[in-house]
């Protein structure tokens, strides 16, 4: 049976880890485009639910987009920036990518491993986000070949708040059963021009991080209670477990966008 997590139901599960969840962002404010143009993207390592501490990013190992099955290297477009978080500043990156043709654009980031001193481990969150132009689907449900990734089973750019989102977790191309998926709401969306958080629209729930668990086929489902950006992270699902002699948590992260039905 699928692990179904309805946010307003008593079946919500909570992780033993702290509520302050690390989440890598590949962010742009508008994911459904009608006209061609230059798309601004921000790569930030942050605690977006709490509008909390931001972490310094090193030079990303890979940054690319997949459009209609074709992969384009975007690493040369990356530029360093400083993200001004609510409590600190951190090194981050930005890019501007031209979007001309109709269809789905899957952006993927492989950041440099981040050393979390408090846990004495490295964290590397392989992150995907999605943009569509013209309302024409062209492959949003296809994997992009990351060592570990979450593949959406619902169109990730047009989820109705109050409905559900499902995904399947892959590691080296195979489904991962019994994996915990941490779930995060982007309560304070970044100001794309000022490189700082906007006003928070929600507060963290008591009880720790929201968690779903993948079923025997590696699938999970979450009841989306609120419009906005939702992140899903499978911690330690990747095949690489060590970096520079220390433990590495190689995580799969995906961001999706929900809207209120009007």
Rosetta silent file (secondary structure, phi, psi, omega in degrees, C-alpha in Angstrom):
SEQUENCE: XXXXXXXXXXXXXXXXXXXXXXXXXXXXXXXXXXXXXXXXXXXXXXXXXXXXXXXXXXXXXXXXXXXXXXXXXXXXXXXXXXXXXXXXXXXXXXXXXXXXXXXXXXXXXXXXXXXXXXXXXXXXXXXXXXXXXXXXXXXXXXXXXXXXXXXXXXXXXXXXXXXXXXXXXXXXXXXXXXXXXXXXXXXXXXXXXXXXXXXXXXXXXXXXXXXXXXXXXXXXXXXXXXXXXXXXXXXXXXXXXXXXXXXXXXXXXXXXXXXXXX
SCORE:     score description
SCORE:     0.000 S_00000001
   1 L     0.000  138.913  179.166    0.000    0.000    0.000 S_00000001
   2 L   -65.346  147.526  176.575    1.264    3.452   -0.833 S_00000001
   3 E   -82.485   95.270 -175.669    2.414    5.639    2.039 S_00000001
   4 E   -97.305  123.816 -177.322   -0.268    8.330    1.822 S_00000001
   5 E  -115.927  105.164  176.058    0.290   11.381    3.969 S_00000001
   6 E   -94.995  121.260 -170.206   -2.645   13.772    4.209 S_00000001
   7 L   -64.821  -23.918 -178.978   -1.436   16.941    5.847 S_00000001
   8 L  -102.618   12.176 -177.545   -4.721   17.650    7.600 S_00000001
   9 L  -112.276  162.270 -178.332   -5.291   14.103    8.795 S_00000001
  10 L   -71.990   -6.927 -179.971   -4.145   12.239   11.862 S_00000001
  11 L   -80.673    1.858  179.137   -2.135    9.897    9.668 S_00000001
  12 L   -61.960  136.170  179.557    0.678   12.468    9.332 S_00000001
  13 E  -109.703  154.063 -178.042    4.025   10.992   10.342 S_00000001
  14 E  -128.227  142.483 -179.862    6.958   12.862   11.786 S_00000001
  15 L   -79.253  159.554  175.983   10.691   12.209   11.507 S_00000001
  16 L   -79.224  -13.729  179.913   12.977   11.803   14.471 S_00000001
  17 L   -76.346  163.968 -177.968   15.259   14.433   12.946 S_00000001
  18 L   -64.950  162.265  179.156   14.941   18.121   13.855 S_00000001
  19 L   -69.410  -22.701 -179.210   12.419   20.370   12.151 S_00000001
  20 L   -76.182   88.585 -175.507   15.273   22.418   10.701 S_00000001
  21 L   -93.647  132.680  172.506   15.628   20.500    7.444 S_00000001
  22 L   -72.519  132.203  174.257   18.356   21.291    4.911 S_00000001
  23 E  -140.580  125.121  173.924   16.895   21.770    1.430 S_00000001
  24 E   -79.548  132.284  178.051   18.733   22.632   -1.756 S_00000001
  25 E  -105.637  140.770  159.780   16.757   25.014   -3.957 S_00000001
  26 E  -124.306   96.359 -162.286   16.730   25.430   -7.718 S_00000001
  27 E  -116.751  135.840  163.951   14.226   28.257   -7.684 S_00000001
  28 L  -141.049  141.820 -170.592   12.389   30.458  -10.141 S_00000001
  29 L   -70.311  -29.830 -177.834    9.181   32.205   -9.119 S_00000001
  30 L  -119.346  117.221 -174.773    7.071   31.339  -12.188 S_00000001
  31 L  -102.552   -3.582  175.558    7.125   27.750  -13.459 S_00000001
  32 E  -120.250  110.443 -172.873    4.406   28.077  -16.119 S_00000001
  33 E  -108.150  142.962  177.405    5.460   30.334  -18.966 S_00000001
  34 L  -105.191  -30.582 -176.360    3.389   31.594  -21.866 S_00000001
  35 L  -119.636  153.529  174.235    5.993   33.600  -23.771 S_00000001
  36 L   -67.741  153.264  179.426    9.649   32.974  -24.622 S_00000001
  37 E   171.816 -175.570  179.132   12.213   34.813  -22.542 S_00000001
  38 E   -90.719  126.756 -176.371   15.131   34.594  -20.133 S_00000001
  39 E   -98.529  119.645  176.409   14.434   32.490  -17.046 S_00000001
  40 E   -83.797  136.610  179.443   16.144   33.542  -13.777 S_00000001
  41 E  -130.664  138.794  177.421   17.196   30.681  -11.480 S_00000001
  42 E  -120.451  129.530  175.750   18.581   30.787   -7.940 S_00000001
  43 E  -106.655  109.312 -173.804   20.536   27.939   -6.343 S_00000001
  44 E  -132.401  136.061  175.048   20.333   28.312   -2.548 S_00000001
  45 E  -105.032  116.229 -159.604   21.057   25.836    0.269 S_00000001
  46 E  -154.737  175.326  169.005   18.661   26.836    2.997 S_00000001
  47 L  -113.773   81.980 -168.669   15.991   26.049    5.581 S_00000001
  48 L   -72.341  -24.821  179.081   13.007   27.413    3.597 S_00000001
  49 L   -69.923  -41.102 -176.779   10.192   26.286    5.905 S_00000001
  50 L   -90.287   -3.526 -170.793   11.645   28.104    8.904 S_00000001
  51 L    51.115   45.909 -168.626   13.098   30.995    6.884 S_00000001
  52 L  -103.752 -146.312 -173.820   16.162   29.914    8.810 S_00000001
  53 L   -63.106  137.579  174.386   19.897   29.425    8.478 S_00000001
  54 L  -106.338  146.140 -176.839   21.419   29.424    4.986 S_00000001
  55 E  -110.447  146.136  177.024   24.507   27.355    4.154 S_00000001
  56 L   -68.538  131.615  173.980   27.464   28.233    1.937 S_00000001
  57 L   -95.969  139.666  168.344   27.475   26.439   -1.396 S_00000001
  58 L   -86.893  179.399  179.095   30.661   25.353   -3.107 S_00000001
  59 L   -61.881  121.118 -179.222   31.073   25.281   -6.878 S_00000001
  60 L   -58.779  145.721  178.194   28.399   22.874   -8.215 S_00000001
  61 L   -76.804  -36.751  179.093   29.645   19.681   -9.836 S_00000001
  62 E  -148.275  146.699  170.389   26.890   19.694  -12.477 S_00000001
  63 E  -149.592  120.550 -175.654   24.036   21.916  -13.588 S_00000001
  64 E  -150.750  167.583  175.966   21.987   20.977  -16.629 S_00000001
  65 E  -127.585  144.279  174.660   18.542   21.012  -18.195 S_00000001
  66 E  -114.552  124.837  179.301   16.716   18.223  -20.019 S_00000001
  67 E  -133.250  119.229 -178.478   14.253   19.244  -22.723 S_00000001
  68 L    51.296   42.839  175.589   12.511   16.628  -24.887 S_00000001
  69 L    81.889   -4.942 -179.801   15.122   14.062  -23.870 S_00000001
  70 E  -102.465  132.561 -177.684   18.095   16.232  -24.781 S_00000001
  71 E   -98.839  133.432  177.299   20.512   17.333  -22.078 S_00000001
  72 E  -122.468  127.927  178.722   22.190   20.744  -22.146 S_00000001
  73 E   -73.107  124.102  179.480   25.069   21.668  -19.855 S_00000001
  74 L  -110.465    4.339 -177.693   24.275   24.885  -17.978 S_00000001
  75 H   -54.668  -37.949  179.778   27.338   24.981  -15.725 S_00000001
  76 H   -65.371  -15.199 -179.014   28.890   27.869  -17.732 S_00000001
  77 H   -85.850   -9.518 -175.661   25.829   30.017  -16.927 S_00000001
  78 L   -71.540  135.896  175.645   26.367   29.853  -13.146 S_00000001
  79 E  -130.819  136.812  179.197   27.369   33.035  -11.335 S_00000001
  80 E   -71.353  143.445  175.571   28.147   33.332   -7.586 S_00000001
  81 E  -138.791  172.466  171.821   25.859   35.479   -5.438 S_00000001
  82 E  -113.812  122.962  176.652   25.308   36.156   -1.746 S_00000001
  83 E   -92.805  126.263 -177.035   21.944   35.119   -0.332 S_00000001
  84 E   -96.333   89.787 -179.942   20.857   37.363    2.540 S_00000001
  85 L   -73.459  174.808 -178.464   18.927   35.032    4.844 S_00000001
  86 L   -63.212  -30.857 -176.337   16.876   36.110    7.827 S_00000001
  87 L  -119.875  -11.020 -177.898   19.745   35.342   10.211 S_00000001
  88 L  -162.308  172.872  174.315   22.896   35.115    8.098 S_00000001
  89 E  -110.604  151.027 -178.153   24.420   35.427    4.652 S_00000001
  90 E  -147.824  152.602  176.680   25.580   32.498    2.535 S_00000001
  91 E   -73.169  133.547  179.781   27.260   31.796   -0.784 S_00000001
  92 E  -143.684 -173.850 -177.989   24.803   30.780   -3.489 S_00000001
  93 E  -138.602  157.217  174.630   24.542   30.780   -7.277 S_00000001
  94 E  -136.928  162.060  176.186   22.304   32.155   -9.995 S_00000001
  95 E  -151.547  155.435  172.936   21.809   31.537  -13.693 S_00000001
  96 E  -124.500  122.719 -172.951   19.783   32.970  -16.542 S_00000001
  97 E  -123.693  126.204  177.116   18.539   30.453  -19.105 S_00000001
  98 E   -71.280  134.056  176.689   16.683   31.281  -22.329 S_00000001
  99 E  -120.432  116.736 -174.247   13.380   29.427  -22.729 S_00000001
 100 L  -120.251  -44.088 -171.391   11.993   29.516  -26.274 S_00000001
 101 L   -93.873  155.120  178.189   10.217   26.284  -27.214 S_00000001
 102 L   -74.207  142.976  176.647    7.046   24.807  -25.751 S_00000001
 103 E   136.986 -169.625 -176.759    7.347   21.870  -23.369 S_00000001
 104 E   -95.007  132.390  175.005    8.854   20.706  -20.089 S_00000001
 105 E  -113.141  117.882  179.592   12.254   21.882  -18.870 S_00000001
 106 E  -104.768  111.223  179.710   13.773   19.714  -16.127 S_00000001
 107 E   -93.580  133.488 -177.606   16.575   21.527  -14.304 S_00000001
 108 E  -130.589  134.075 -179.614   19.030   19.374  -12.353 S_00000001
 109 E  -124.496  129.080  170.300   21.752   20.456   -9.932 S_00000001
 110 E  -111.340   96.117 -176.954   24.540   18.334   -8.471 S_00000001
 111 L   -76.609  162.851  171.333   26.013   20.588   -5.770 S_00000001
 112 L   -65.905  144.051  176.439   29.383   20.154   -4.154 S_00000001
 113 L   -56.127  137.685  179.893   29.126   18.135   -0.908 S_00000001
 114 E  -105.311  129.539  179.564   28.466   20.392    2.077 S_00000001
 115 E   -85.582  116.574  176.848   30.195   19.636    5.370 S_00000001
 116 E   -95.171  100.019 -172.920   27.732   19.725    8.267 S_00000001
 117 L   -61.602  -37.647 -176.070   30.014   20.265   11.234 S_00000001
 118 L   -64.764  -23.911  179.624   27.361   19.576   13.876 S_00000001
 119 L  -110.660   -7.066 -177.846   26.883   16.042   12.511 S_00000001
 120 L    56.014   43.985  176.699   30.415   15.519   11.152 S_00000001
 121 E  -138.090  163.691  171.187   29.024   14.403    7.788 S_00000001
 122 E  -100.068  148.083  178.663   28.820   15.685    4.234 S_00000001
 123 E  -125.507  131.627  176.259   25.486   16.371    2.542 S_00000001
 124 E  -134.813  110.430 -175.023   24.931   16.390   -1.212 S_00000001
 125 E  -104.446  106.589  179.121   21.389   17.051   -2.401 S_00000001
 126 E   -79.336  111.724 -162.527   20.832   16.167   -6.064 S_00000001
 127 E  -118.369  137.977  176.311   17.991   18.532   -6.887 S_00000001
 128 E  -123.381  143.483  169.524   15.426   18.811   -9.684 S_00000001
 129 E  -140.732  165.240 -167.204   12.905   21.530  -10.484 S_00000001
 130 E  -132.118  141.924  173.410   10.532   21.966  -13.393 S_00000001
 131 E  -134.144  139.734  175.664    9.355   24.691  -15.762 S_00000001
 132 E  -122.272  140.037  172.991    6.768   24.358  -18.521 S_00000001
 133 E  -116.860  130.246  173.215    6.204   26.656  -21.478 S_00000001
 134 L    83.093    0.420  178.453    2.966   26.693  -23.394 S_00000001
 135 L    72.956   13.032 -177.449    1.132   24.103  -21.296 S_00000001
 136 L  -102.123  119.390  179.459    2.383   21.259  -23.488 S_00000001
 137 L   -77.496  133.763 -178.271    3.739   18.179  -21.624 S_00000001
 138 L  -139.951   27.496  174.963    6.938   16.739  -23.124 S_00000001
 139 L   131.206   21.619 -179.296    8.558   14.474  -20.548 S_00000001
 140 L   -61.253  -21.937 -176.988    8.147   15.753  -16.981 S_00000001
 141 L   -98.303   18.550  178.260    7.761   12.129  -15.770 S_00000001
 142 L  -102.860  138.905  174.438   11.053   10.891  -17.247 S_00000001
 143 L   -67.304  157.550 -178.237   14.221   10.381  -15.148 S_00000001
 144 L  -111.869    5.802  174.196   17.241   12.482  -16.053 S_00000001
 145 L    88.925   17.373  174.468   19.956    9.997  -15.087 S_00000001
 146 L   -71.243  155.017  178.086   21.042   11.283  -11.688 S_00000001
 147 L   -55.793  -35.830  171.104   22.558    8.704   -9.301 S_00000001
 148 E  -143.539  141.158 -178.797   19.428    9.132   -7.191 S_00000001
 149 E  -160.411  157.267  172.008   16.296   11.107   -8.045 S_00000001
 150 E  -102.261  123.925  178.680   12.590   11.439   -7.424 S_00000001
 151 E  -100.788  123.568 -177.816   10.513   11.071  -10.581 S_00000001
 152 E   -71.613  146.010  174.389    7.096   12.767  -10.361 S_00000001
 153 L  -109.113   -3.967  169.157    3.923   10.812  -11.068 S_00000001
 154 L  -122.256  148.423 -179.740    1.814   13.984  -11.149 S_00000001
 155 L   -57.617  117.045 -168.054    2.593   16.952  -13.370 S_00000001
 156 L   -77.009   -9.015 -178.607    4.922   18.919  -11.074 S_00000001
 157 L  -101.465   -0.284 -177.429    4.122   22.390  -12.403 S_00000001
 158 L  -151.435   64.490  176.959    0.343   22.311  -11.943 S_00000001
 159 E   -94.093  137.829  179.603   -0.754   20.515   -8.776 S_00000001
 160 E   -86.863  124.345  174.993   -4.070   21.532   -7.241 S_00000001
 161 L   -58.838  131.644 -174.962   -3.869   22.434   -3.548 S_00000001
 162 L    99.475  -11.592  173.972   -6.041   19.928   -1.700 S_00000001
 163 L   -97.176 -156.768 -177.940   -5.190   17.108   -4.114 S_00000001
 164 E  -125.135  158.292  171.057   -2.184   14.776   -3.890 S_00000001
 165 E  -122.138  134.617  177.224    1.330   14.533   -5.276 S_00000001
 166 E  -123.855  149.692  176.303    3.010   11.190   -5.945 S_00000001
 167 E  -148.553  166.111  175.185    6.561   10.319   -6.877 S_00000001
 168 E  -123.746  131.543 -179.512    8.860    7.351   -7.228 S_00000001
 169 E   -90.925  127.928  178.195   12.330    7.291   -5.676 S_00000001
 170 E  -117.822  144.680  168.988   15.135    5.847   -7.787 S_00000001
 171 E  -133.452  121.486 -172.650   18.711    4.978   -6.912 S_00000001
 172 L    52.161   37.462  174.937   20.926    3.962   -9.832 S_00000001
 173 L    84.135   -1.732 -177.130   17.728    3.725  -11.861 S_00000001
 174 E  -113.572  144.659  178.586   15.940    1.266   -9.564 S_00000001
 175 E   -61.655  145.643 -178.852   12.994    1.927   -7.196 S_00000001
 176 L  -114.117  107.018  177.930   13.858    2.262   -3.505 S_00000001
 177 L   -81.658  154.265  172.662   11.272    0.731   -1.116 S_00000001
 178 L    68.601   22.459 -178.785   10.916    1.710    2.532 S_00000001
 179 L   -95.324  141.723  176.105   12.713    5.044    2.220 S_00000001
 180 E   -81.729  134.327  178.073   11.754    8.097    4.275 S_00000001
 181 E  -115.134  112.453  175.542   10.844   11.195    2.279 S_00000001
 182 E   -80.464  142.855 -172.892   11.107   14.484    4.166 S_00000001
 183 E  -123.872  131.859 -173.634    8.625   17.123    3.040 S_00000001
 184 E  -134.201  135.625  173.119    9.184   20.873    3.215 S_00000001
 185 E   -97.822  134.820  177.497    7.040   23.895    2.378 S_00000001
 186 L   -82.055   87.505 -172.608    8.820   26.957    1.017 S_00000001
 187 L   -71.876  -29.093  179.716    7.246   29.362    3.483 S_00000001
 188 L  -125.891   95.720 -179.318    9.360   32.362    2.448 S_00000001
 189 L   -68.359  139.386  179.703    9.980   32.416   -1.287 S_00000001
 190 E   -64.052  142.819  169.954   13.207   34.207   -2.251 S_00000001
 191 E   -77.332  114.662 -170.358   13.004   37.674   -3.746 S_00000001
 192 L   -65.143  -24.918 -178.988   14.561   37.014   -7.126 S_00000001
 193 L   -93.588  -35.995 -174.891   16.020   40.533   -7.414 S_00000001
 194 L   -91.271  -11.469 -178.543   17.097   41.220   -3.828 S_00000001
 195 L    55.748   46.930  175.966   18.516   37.734   -3.087 S_00000001
 196 E  -149.182  162.380 -178.510   16.751   37.598    0.246 S_00000001
 197 E   -68.530  148.990  168.428   13.622   35.864    1.600 S_00000001
 198 L   -81.761 -169.568  179.586   10.191   37.326    1.115 S_00000001
 199 L   -73.851  132.468  178.791    7.608   37.441    3.877 S_00000001
 200 L   -63.149  142.450  179.233    6.805   34.001    5.350 S_00000001
 201 L  -111.709    2.324  179.095    3.330   32.679    4.557 S_00000001
 202 L  -158.526  163.176  176.983    3.369   29.757    7.020 S_00000001
 203 L  -119.641  153.307  179.136    5.027   28.601   10.241 S_00000001
 204 L   -60.428  142.242  175.040    6.605   25.221   11.026 S_00000001
 205 L   -75.952  153.613  172.032    4.268   22.618   12.471 S_00000001
 206 L   -71.694  155.389  173.301    5.008   21.095   15.880 S_00000001
 207 L   102.619   -1.178  177.498    6.359   17.566   16.000 S_00000001
 208 L    98.652 -170.018 -174.757    9.295   17.702   13.605 S_00000001
 209 L   -69.555  145.158  171.809    9.645   17.167    9.873 S_00000001
 210 E   -72.770  138.842 -175.752    6.802   15.823    7.755 S_00000001
 211 E  -140.138  136.298  165.496    7.638   12.368    6.414 S_00000001
 212 E  -115.845  162.521 -179.478    6.186    9.882    3.942 S_00000001
 213 E  -124.600  133.701  179.839    7.581    6.383    3.339 S_00000001
 214 L   -70.498  147.475  179.742    7.985    4.756   -0.070 S_00000001
 215 L   -86.233 -167.195 -176.186    6.057    1.540   -0.725 S_00000001
 216 L   -63.296  -21.765  178.547    7.348   -1.708   -2.240 S_00000001
 217 L   -98.584    8.997 -179.864    7.540   -0.025   -5.657 S_00000001
 218 L    79.160   12.325 -176.308    9.445    3.005   -4.356 S_00000001
 219 E   -99.264  152.747  174.867    6.368    5.229   -4.611 S_00000001
 220 E  -142.143  159.545  177.424    4.947    7.729   -2.106 S_00000001
 221 E  -137.976  140.228 -178.998    1.950   10.065   -2.027 S_00000001
 222 E  -131.429  133.126  174.971    1.435   13.312   -0.138 S_00000001
 223 E   -81.144  113.925 -173.110   -1.773   15.308    0.361 S_00000001
 224 L   -84.664  111.078 -172.692   -0.860   18.881   -0.631 S_00000001
 225 L   -89.623  -11.850 -167.513   -2.719   21.243    1.740 S_00000001
 226 L  -149.165  142.569  175.757   -1.528   24.656    0.524 S_00000001
 227 L   -67.091  151.347  179.979   -0.583   26.468   -2.670 S_00000001
 228 E   130.751 -165.487 -179.731    3.085   27.235   -3.188 S_00000001
 229 E   -94.231  132.192  177.695    6.334   25.343   -3.600 S_00000001
 230 E  -121.004  133.600  178.169    6.759   21.939   -1.913 S_00000001
 231 E  -110.900  145.158  179.367   10.058   20.089   -1.602 S_00000001
 232 E  -129.031  128.677 -175.591   10.581   16.352   -1.153 S_00000001
 233 E  -131.301  124.111  172.739   13.931   14.912   -0.030 S_00000001
 234 E   -98.410  108.143 -173.641   15.020   11.290    0.231 S_00000001
 235 L   -81.323  129.506  176.551   17.975   11.397    2.609 S_00000001
 236 L    70.255   23.687 -177.539   20.864    9.042    1.923 S_00000001
 237 L   -85.141  -11.137 -176.906   19.202    7.383   -1.062 S_00000001
 238 L   -80.419  163.268 -177.127   22.212    7.777   -3.361 S_00000001
 239 L   -77.018  -20.421 -178.760   24.884    5.146   -4.029 S_00000001
 240 L   -89.540  125.766 -172.995   27.816    7.294   -2.841 S_00000001
 241 L  -121.017    2.781 -177.967   28.208    7.110    0.936 S_00000001
 242 E  -144.503  143.082  176.599   31.634    8.641    1.634 S_00000001
 243 E  -145.431  123.717  179.426   33.439   11.891    0.836 S_00000001
 244 L    51.334   42.813  174.801   36.947   12.832    1.949 S_00000001
 245 L    79.003    5.252  179.647   36.964   10.043    4.522 S_00000001
 246 E  -122.400  163.091  178.382   33.655   11.016    6.129 S_00000001
 247 E   -61.836  138.621  176.095   30.067    9.848    5.793 S_00000001
 248 E  -119.726  127.142  170.201   28.153   11.335    2.864 S_00000001
 249 E   -96.587  104.269  179.391   24.386   11.643    2.743 S_00000001
 250 E   -95.985  109.018 -168.140   23.630   11.731   -0.978 S_00000001
 251 E  -108.164  153.614  172.490   20.017   12.869   -1.175 S_00000001
 252 E  -106.198  126.454 -178.109   17.388   13.137   -3.907 S_00000001
 253 E  -126.760  139.827  174.573   15.381   16.393   -3.871 S_00000001
 254 E  -136.898  142.957  175.457   12.482   17.532   -6.033 S_00000001
 255 E  -117.338  136.130  178.907   10.459   20.766   -5.980 S_00000001
 256 E  -130.297  164.448 -175.516    6.886   21.027   -7.259 S_00000001
 257 E  -122.561  128.382  178.233    4.374   23.867   -7.494 S_00000001
 258 E  -112.469  149.078 -179.037    0.774   23.796   -6.214 S_00000001
 259 E  -129.915  150.046  169.835   -2.001   26.285   -6.999 S_00000001
 260 L   -73.395  140.334  176.258   -5.374   27.079   -5.496 S_00000001
 261 L   -81.774  119.130 -174.921   -8.275   26.059   -7.705 S_00000001
 262 L  -106.017    0.000    0.000  -10.176   29.242   -8.558 S_00000001
